[in-house]
Coordinates of C-alpha atoms and ligand atoms in Angstrom, one line a residue:
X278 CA 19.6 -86.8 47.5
X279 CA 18.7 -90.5 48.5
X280 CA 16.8 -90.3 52.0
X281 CA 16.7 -93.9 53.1
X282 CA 14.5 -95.3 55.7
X283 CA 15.8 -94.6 58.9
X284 CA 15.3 -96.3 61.8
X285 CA 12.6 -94.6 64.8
X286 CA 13.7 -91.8 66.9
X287 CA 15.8 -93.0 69.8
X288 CA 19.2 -91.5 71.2
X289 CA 22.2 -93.2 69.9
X290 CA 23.1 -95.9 72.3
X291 CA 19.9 -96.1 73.7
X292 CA 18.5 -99.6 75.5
X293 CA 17.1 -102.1 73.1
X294 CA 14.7 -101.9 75.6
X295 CA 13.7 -98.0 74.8
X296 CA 14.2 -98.6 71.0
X297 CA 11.4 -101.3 71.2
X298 CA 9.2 -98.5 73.2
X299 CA 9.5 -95.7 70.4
X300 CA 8.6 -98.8 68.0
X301 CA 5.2 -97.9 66.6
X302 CA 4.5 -101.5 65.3
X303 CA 5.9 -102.9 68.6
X304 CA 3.6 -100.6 70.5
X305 CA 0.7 -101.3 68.1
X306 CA 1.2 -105.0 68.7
X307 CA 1.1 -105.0 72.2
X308 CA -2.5 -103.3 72.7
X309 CA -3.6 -105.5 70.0
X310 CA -2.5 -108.6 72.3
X311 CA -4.2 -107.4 74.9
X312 CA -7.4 -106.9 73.5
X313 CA -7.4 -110.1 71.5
X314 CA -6.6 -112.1 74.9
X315 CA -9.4 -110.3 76.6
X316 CA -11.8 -110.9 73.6
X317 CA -10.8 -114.9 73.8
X318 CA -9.9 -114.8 69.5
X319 CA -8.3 -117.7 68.6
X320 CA -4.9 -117.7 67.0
X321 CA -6.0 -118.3 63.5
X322 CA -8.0 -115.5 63.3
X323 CA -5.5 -113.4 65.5
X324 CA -2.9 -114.2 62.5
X325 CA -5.2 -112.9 60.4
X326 CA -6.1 -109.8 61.6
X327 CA -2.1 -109.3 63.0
X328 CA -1.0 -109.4 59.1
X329 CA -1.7 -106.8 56.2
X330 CA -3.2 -108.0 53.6
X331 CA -1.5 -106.4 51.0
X332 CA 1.8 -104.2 50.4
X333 CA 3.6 -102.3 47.8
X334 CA 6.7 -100.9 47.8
X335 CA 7.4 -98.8 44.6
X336 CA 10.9 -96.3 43.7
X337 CA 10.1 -93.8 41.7
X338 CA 12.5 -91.9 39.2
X339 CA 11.9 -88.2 39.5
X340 CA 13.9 -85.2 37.9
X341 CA 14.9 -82.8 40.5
X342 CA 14.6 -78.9 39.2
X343 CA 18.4 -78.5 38.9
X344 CA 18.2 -81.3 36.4
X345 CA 19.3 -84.1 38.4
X346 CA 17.9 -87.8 38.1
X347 CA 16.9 -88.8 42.0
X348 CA 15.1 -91.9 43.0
X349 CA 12.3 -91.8 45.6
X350 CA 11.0 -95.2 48.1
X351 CA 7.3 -95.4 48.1
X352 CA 5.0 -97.5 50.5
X353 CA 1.0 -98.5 50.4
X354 CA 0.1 -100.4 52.4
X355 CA -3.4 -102.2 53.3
X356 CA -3.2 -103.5 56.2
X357 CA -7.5 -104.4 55.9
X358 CA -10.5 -104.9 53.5
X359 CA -12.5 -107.1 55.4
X360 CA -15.3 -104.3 55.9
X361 CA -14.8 -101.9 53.1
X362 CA -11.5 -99.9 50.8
X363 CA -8.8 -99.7 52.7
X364 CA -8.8 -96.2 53.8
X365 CA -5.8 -94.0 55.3
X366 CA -3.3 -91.2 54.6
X367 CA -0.2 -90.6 52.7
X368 CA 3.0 -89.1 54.7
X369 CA 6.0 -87.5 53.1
X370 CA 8.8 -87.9 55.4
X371 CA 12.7 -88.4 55.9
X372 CA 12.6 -91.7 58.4
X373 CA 9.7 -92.9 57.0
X374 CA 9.7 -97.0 57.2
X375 CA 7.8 -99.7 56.0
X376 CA 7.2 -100.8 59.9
X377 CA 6.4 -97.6 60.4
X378 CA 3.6 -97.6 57.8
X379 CA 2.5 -101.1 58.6
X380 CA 1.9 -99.8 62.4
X381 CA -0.2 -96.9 60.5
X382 CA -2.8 -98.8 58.6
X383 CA -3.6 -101.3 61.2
X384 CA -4.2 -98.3 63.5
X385 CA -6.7 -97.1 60.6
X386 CA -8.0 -100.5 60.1
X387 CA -9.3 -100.4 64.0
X388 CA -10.1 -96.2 63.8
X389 CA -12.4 -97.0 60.9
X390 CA -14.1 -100.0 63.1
X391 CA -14.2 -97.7 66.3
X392 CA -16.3 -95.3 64.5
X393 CA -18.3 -98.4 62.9
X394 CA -17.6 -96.0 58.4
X395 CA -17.6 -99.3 56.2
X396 CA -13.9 -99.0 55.6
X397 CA -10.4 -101.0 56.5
X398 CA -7.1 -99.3 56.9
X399 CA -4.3 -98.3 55.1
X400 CA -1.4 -96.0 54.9
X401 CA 0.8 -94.7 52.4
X402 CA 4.2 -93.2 53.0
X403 CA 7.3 -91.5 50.9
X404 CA 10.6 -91.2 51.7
X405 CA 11.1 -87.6 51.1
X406 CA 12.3 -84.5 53.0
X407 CA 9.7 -81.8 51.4
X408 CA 11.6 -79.0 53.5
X409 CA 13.9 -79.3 51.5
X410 CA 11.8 -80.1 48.1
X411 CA 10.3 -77.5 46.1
X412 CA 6.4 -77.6 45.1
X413 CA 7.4 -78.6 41.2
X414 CA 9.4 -81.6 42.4
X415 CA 6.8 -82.7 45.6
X416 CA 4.3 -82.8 42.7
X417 CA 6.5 -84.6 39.9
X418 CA 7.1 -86.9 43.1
X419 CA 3.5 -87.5 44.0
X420 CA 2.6 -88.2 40.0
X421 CA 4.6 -90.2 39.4
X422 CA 4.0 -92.2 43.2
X423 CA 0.1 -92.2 41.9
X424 CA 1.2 -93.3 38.5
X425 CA 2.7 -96.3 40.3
X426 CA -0.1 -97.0 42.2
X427 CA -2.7 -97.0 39.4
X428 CA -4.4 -100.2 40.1
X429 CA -3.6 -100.7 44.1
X430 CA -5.8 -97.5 44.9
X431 CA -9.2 -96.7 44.0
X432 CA -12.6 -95.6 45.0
X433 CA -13.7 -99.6 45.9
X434 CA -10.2 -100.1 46.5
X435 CA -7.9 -98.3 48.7
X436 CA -8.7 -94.3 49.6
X437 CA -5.8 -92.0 50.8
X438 CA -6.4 -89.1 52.0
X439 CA -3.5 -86.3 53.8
X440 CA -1.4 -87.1 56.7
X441 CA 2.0 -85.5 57.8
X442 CA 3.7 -83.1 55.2
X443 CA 0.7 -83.5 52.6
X444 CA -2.2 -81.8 52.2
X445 CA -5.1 -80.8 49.6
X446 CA -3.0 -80.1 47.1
X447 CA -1.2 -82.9 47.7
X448 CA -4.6 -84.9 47.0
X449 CA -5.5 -82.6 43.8
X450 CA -2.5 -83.6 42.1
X451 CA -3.3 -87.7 43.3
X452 CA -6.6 -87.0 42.5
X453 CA -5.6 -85.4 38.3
X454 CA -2.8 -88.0 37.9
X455 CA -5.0 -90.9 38.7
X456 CA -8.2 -89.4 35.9
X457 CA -5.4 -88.8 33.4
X458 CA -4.8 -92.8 33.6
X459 CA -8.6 -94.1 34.3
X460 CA -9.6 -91.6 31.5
X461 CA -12.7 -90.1 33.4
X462 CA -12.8 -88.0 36.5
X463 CA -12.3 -90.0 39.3
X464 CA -13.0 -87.8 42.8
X465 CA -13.7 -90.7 45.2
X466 CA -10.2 -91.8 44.8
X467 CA -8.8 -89.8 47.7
X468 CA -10.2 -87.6 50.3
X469 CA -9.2 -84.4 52.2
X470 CA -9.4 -82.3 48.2
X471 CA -10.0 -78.5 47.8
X472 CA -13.9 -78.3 47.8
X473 CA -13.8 -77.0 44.4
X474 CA -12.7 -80.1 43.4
X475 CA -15.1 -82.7 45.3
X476 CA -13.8 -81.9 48.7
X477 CA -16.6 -81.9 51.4
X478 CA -16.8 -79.2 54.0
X479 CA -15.8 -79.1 57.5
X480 CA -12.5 -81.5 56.2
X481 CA -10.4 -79.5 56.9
X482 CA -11.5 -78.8 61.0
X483 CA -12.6 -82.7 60.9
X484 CA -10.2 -83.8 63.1
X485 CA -9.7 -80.9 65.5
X486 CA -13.6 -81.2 65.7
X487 CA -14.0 -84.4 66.7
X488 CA -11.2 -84.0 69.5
X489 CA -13.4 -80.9 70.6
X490 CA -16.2 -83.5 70.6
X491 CA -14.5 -86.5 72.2
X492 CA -13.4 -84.2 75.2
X493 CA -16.6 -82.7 75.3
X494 CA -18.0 -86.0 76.6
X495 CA -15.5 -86.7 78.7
X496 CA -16.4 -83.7 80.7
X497 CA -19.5 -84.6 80.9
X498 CA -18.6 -88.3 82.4
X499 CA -15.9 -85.8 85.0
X500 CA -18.4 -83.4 85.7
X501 CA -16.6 -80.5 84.7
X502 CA -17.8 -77.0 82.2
X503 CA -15.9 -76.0 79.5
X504 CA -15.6 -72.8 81.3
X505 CA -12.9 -74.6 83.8
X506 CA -11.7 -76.5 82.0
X507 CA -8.1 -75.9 81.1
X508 CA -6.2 -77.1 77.6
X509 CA -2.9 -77.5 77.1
X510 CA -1.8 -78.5 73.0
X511 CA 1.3 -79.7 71.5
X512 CA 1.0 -79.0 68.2
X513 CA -0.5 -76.1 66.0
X514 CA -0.7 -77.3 62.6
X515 CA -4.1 -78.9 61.5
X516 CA -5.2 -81.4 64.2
X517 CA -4.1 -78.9 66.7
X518 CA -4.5 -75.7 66.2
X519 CA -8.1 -76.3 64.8
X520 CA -9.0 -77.9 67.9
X521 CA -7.5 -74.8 69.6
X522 CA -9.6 -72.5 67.5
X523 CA -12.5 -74.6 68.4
X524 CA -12.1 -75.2 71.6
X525 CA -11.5 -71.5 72.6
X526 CA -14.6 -70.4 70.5
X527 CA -16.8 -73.1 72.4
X528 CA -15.7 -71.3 75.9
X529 CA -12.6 -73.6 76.5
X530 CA -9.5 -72.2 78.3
X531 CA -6.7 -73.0 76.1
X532 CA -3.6 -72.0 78.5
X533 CA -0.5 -73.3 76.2
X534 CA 0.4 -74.5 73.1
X535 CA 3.4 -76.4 72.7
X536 CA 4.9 -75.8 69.0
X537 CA 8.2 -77.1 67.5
X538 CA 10.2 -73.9 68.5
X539 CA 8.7 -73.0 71.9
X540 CA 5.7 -72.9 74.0
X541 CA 2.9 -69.9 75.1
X542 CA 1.0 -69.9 78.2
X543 CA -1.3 -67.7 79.8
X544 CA -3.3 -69.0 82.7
X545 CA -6.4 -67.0 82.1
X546 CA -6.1 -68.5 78.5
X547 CA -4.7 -67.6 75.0
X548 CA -6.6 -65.8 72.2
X549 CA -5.6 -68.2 69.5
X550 CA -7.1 -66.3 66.5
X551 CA -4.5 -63.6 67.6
X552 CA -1.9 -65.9 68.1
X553 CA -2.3 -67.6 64.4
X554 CA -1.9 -64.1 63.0
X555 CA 0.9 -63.6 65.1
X556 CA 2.1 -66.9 63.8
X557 CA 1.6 -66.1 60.3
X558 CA 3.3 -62.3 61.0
X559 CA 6.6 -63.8 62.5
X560 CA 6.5 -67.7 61.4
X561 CA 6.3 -68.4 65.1
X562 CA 4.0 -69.0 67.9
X563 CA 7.2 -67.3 70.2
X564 CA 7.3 -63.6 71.4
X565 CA 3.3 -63.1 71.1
X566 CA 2.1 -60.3 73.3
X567 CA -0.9 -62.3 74.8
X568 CA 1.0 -64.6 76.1
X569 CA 4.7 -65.1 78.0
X570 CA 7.2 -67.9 76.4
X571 CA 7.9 -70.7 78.4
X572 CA 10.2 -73.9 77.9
X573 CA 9.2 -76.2 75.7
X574 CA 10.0 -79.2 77.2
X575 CA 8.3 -78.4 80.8
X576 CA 5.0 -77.4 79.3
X577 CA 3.9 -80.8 78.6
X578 CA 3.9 -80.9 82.7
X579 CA 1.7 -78.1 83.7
X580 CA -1.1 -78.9 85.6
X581 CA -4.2 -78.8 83.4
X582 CA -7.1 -80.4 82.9
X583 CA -7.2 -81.5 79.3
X584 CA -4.2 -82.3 77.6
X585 CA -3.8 -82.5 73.8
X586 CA -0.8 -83.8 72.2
X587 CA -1.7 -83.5 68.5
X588 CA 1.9 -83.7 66.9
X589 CA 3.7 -87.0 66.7
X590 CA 4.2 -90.5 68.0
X591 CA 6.0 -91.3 71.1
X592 CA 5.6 -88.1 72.7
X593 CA 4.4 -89.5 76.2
X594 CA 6.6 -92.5 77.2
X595 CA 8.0 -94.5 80.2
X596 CA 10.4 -92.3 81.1
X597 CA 7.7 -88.9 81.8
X598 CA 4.4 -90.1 81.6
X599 CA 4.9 -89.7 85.7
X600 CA 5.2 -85.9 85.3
X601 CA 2.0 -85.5 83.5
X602 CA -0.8 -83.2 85.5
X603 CA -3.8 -83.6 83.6
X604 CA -7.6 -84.8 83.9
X605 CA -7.7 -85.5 81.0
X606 CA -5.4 -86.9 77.4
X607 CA -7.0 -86.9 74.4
X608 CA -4.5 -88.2 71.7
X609 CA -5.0 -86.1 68.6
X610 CA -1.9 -87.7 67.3
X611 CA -1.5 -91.3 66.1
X612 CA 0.5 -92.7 68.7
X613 CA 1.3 -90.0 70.9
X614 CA 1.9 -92.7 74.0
X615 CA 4.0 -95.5 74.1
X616 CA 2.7 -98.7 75.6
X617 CA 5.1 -99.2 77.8
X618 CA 3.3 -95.1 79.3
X619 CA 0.1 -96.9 79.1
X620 CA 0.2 -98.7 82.8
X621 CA 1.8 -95.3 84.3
X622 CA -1.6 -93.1 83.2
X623 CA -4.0 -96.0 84.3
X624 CA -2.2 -95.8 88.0
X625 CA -2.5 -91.9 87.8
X626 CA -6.2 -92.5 87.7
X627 CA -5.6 -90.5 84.0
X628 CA -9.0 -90.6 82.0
X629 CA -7.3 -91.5 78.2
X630 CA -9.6 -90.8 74.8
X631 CA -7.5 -93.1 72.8
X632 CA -6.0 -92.3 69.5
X633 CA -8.3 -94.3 67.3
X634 CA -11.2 -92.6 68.8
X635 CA -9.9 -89.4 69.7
X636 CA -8.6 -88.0 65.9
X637 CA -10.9 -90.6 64.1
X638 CA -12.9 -87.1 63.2
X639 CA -11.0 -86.7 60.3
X640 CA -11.4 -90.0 58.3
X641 CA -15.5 -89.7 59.1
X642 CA -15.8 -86.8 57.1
X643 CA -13.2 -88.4 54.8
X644 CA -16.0 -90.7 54.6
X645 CA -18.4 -88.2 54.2
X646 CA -16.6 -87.1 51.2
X647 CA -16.4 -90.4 49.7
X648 CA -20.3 -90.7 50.0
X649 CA -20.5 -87.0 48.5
X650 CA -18.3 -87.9 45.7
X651 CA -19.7 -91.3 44.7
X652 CA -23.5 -89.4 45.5
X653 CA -22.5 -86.1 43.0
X654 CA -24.4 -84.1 45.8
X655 CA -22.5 -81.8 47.8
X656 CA -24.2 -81.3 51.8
X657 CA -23.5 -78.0 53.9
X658 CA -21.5 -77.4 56.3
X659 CA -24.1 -78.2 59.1
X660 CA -25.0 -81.2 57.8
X661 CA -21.5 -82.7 57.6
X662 CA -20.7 -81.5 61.4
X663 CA -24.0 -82.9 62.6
X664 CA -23.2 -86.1 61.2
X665 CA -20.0 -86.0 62.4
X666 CA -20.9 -85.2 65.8
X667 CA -23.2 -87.9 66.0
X668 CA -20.5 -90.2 64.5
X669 CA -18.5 -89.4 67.7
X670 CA -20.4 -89.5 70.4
X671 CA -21.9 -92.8 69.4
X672 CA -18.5 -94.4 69.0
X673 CA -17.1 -92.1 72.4
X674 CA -19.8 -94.0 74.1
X675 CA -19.7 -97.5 72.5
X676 CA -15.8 -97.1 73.7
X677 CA -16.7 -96.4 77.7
X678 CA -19.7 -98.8 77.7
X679 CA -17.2 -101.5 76.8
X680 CA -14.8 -100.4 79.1
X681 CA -16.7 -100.6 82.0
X682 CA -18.2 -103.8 81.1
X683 CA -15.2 -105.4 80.6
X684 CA -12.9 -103.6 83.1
X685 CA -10.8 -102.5 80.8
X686 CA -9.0 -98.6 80.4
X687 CA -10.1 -96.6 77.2
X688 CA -7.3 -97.9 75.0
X689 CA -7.9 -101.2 75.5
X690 CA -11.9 -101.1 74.7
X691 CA -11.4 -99.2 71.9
X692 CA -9.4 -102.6 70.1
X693 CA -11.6 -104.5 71.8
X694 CA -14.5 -103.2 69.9
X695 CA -12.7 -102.7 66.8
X696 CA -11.1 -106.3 66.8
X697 CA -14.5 -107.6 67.3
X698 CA -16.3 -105.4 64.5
X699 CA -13.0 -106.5 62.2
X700 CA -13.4 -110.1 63.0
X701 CA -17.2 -110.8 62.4
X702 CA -16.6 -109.0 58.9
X703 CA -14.5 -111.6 58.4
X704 CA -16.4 -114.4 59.6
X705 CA -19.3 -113.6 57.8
X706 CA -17.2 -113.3 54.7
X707 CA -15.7 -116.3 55.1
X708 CA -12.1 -117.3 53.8
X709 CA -11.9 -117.5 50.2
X710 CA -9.7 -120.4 49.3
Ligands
LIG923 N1 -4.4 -89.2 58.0 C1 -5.6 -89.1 58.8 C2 -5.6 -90.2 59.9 O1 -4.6 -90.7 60.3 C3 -6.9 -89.2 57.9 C4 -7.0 -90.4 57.1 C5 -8.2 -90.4 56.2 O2 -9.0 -89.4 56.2 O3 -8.3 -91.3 55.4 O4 -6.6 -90.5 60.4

């Protein structure tokens, strides 16, 4: 089985105009015009920040359990490391492209800025389908992907860490292959590990966290109590159902959540630790007693006040952004809006936290585990959501103070700032010649 790259997720005969929309390095490019425009950079510099600095594509021979030979495509790329290792996850995927990935580690690149950890970006990517893959051949895959590697990442170098379809054990196996080769335990290489192997704590609800956090703020700026404040969340894997966990504990009402096979509301607001049992009973958030099944597609539309979509990319677009009812978005995702939606919520007066701020939770404590790891002293939980929460609100209120001096939207500050932070790293540096 050869999965090739594919190209992004558009209906066949669609408008060029709508496959350029659901283009994430299109969609990237265009805020990043914006905000260098409105900062005044000049074009040399805006070439340089607009290209990655370094990329890698590698096809990896892997014996399949049934005995077959298969070969696998493999992408790194850095996009940045003008103010630190590139930094960013690794996706195992079907349609994965190298566009796709380039988009992904210039979004790091300005997420690492936003939140001011001395990182750039990066973002890694195989062509896979690990549905359909079993655990012996996604780790022969990822071996033999870090085996290729050896050399492009490292603790001073580049730092993955989990994204879609990889997780901690996913970063163990990284973590093993690339020791084996540099002959001496090397934790700091990627982030997001078990603990028992150099992970820190609070990873894991990092990014769900600092969503919580993000919207906490923005209540505050709305005047509104987590006690009335609805949440609606697409997407119940790590980003968001920790944030619905969270949220719920911290007196949120989370009314719906929006899964890949169906949606469950209840106005006076879900239980979710019961609905993650029920979940892990039945394999799906359907049919759960505390709550009465609605269609999936309409629920991104209920009027709420928060909304969360903490999925995928290109979830919100031109053609329903319109419909949406909420306060407030708060983009768990990478990408969850197009550009092209981006005019639509500013008219609706929609108060946006913007990706790059919004789920930059999870690479701070990625950062915190870097420190740990490179320190060989281990903090406590407390310590690591303290600093994280500080982390966020700083950056959530670096973001609005630029906003409203420039009279810009959310989005568009938060490149602003980064752009900036990215560009006097470079100035100061200087370009090596
Ligand atoms: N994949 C996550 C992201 O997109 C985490 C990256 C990291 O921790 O390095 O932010």
């Amino acid at each position: 089985m050869i999965l090739e790259a594919t190209t992004p997720p558009t209906a066949p005969g669609a408008s060029q105009e709508l496959e350029d929309e659901f283009n994430p390095r299109l969609s990237a490019e265009a805020r990043f015009d914006r905000a260098a425009a409105q900062l005044g950079l000049d074009d040399g510099m805006q070439k340089v920040l607009r290209t990655p600095a370094r990329e890698l594509i590698v096809h990896i021979p892997v014996m399949l359990d049934d005995g077959r030979l298969e070969v696998f495509t493999g992408y790194r790329v850095q996009h940045s490391i003008a103010r630190g290792p590139a930094k960013g996850g690794i996706r195992y995927a079907p349609d994965v492209t190298l566009d796709e990935v380039r988009a992904l580690a210039a979004w790091m690149t300005w997420k690492c800025a936003v939140v001011n950890i001395p990182f750039g970006g990066g973002k890694g990517g195989v062509v896979c389908d690990p549905s359909l893959l079993s655990p012996a051949e996604l780790e022969r895959i990822t071996r033999r992907y870090t085996a290729e590697l050896f050399g492009f990442i490292g603790p001073e170098i580049d730092v993955p860490a989990p994204d879609m379809n990889t997780n901690e054990q996913t970063m163990a196996w990284i973590m093993d292959t690339y020791s084996m080769h540099a002959r001496q335990t090397q934790a700091a290489v990627v982030t997001g590990k078990p603990i028992a192997l150099g992970g820190s704590r609070g990873r894991a609800e990092a990014t769900g966290r600092g969503c919580m956090i993000v919207t906490d703020q923005a209540l505050r700026r709305l005047g509104l109590e987590r006690s009335a404040t609805r949440v609606v969340i697409q997407g119940f894997g790590n980003v968001g159902g920790m944030a619905a966990k969270l949220m719920a504990r911290a007196g949120y009402r989370v009314v719906c959540i929006i899964e890949w096979d169906g949606a469950v509301y209840n106005p006076r607001g879900l239980d979710i630790v019961e609905l993650m049992k029920h979940r892990a009973e039945t394999g799906s958030i359907t049919g759960f007693a505390g709550g009465e099944d609605i269609e999936r597609e309409e629920a991104l539309f209920l009027e709420t006040d928060v909304l969360l979509p903490a999925a995928k990319e290109n979830v919100i677009t031109s053609r329903n952004a319109h419909r949406l009812r909420t306060k407030i978005l708060c983009e768990g995702a990478n990408g969850p809006v197009t550009h092209a939606a981006d005019t639509i919520l500013a008219e609706k007066g929609i108060f946006v936290i913007p990706d790059i701020l919004a789920n930059a939770g999870g690479v701070t404590v990625s950062y915190f585990e870097w420190v740990q790891d490179r320190q060989g002293y281990f903090w406590n939980e407390r310590t690591v959501n303290d600093r994280l929460e500080e982390v966020m609100v700083t950056s959530f209120q670096d973001v609005v103070a630029y906003a409203d001096k420039h009279g810009v939207n959310n989005r568009i500050a938060a490149y602003m700032l980064s752009l900036d932070r990215v560009a006097q790293a470079i100035r100061l540096r200087g370009i090596y010649a």
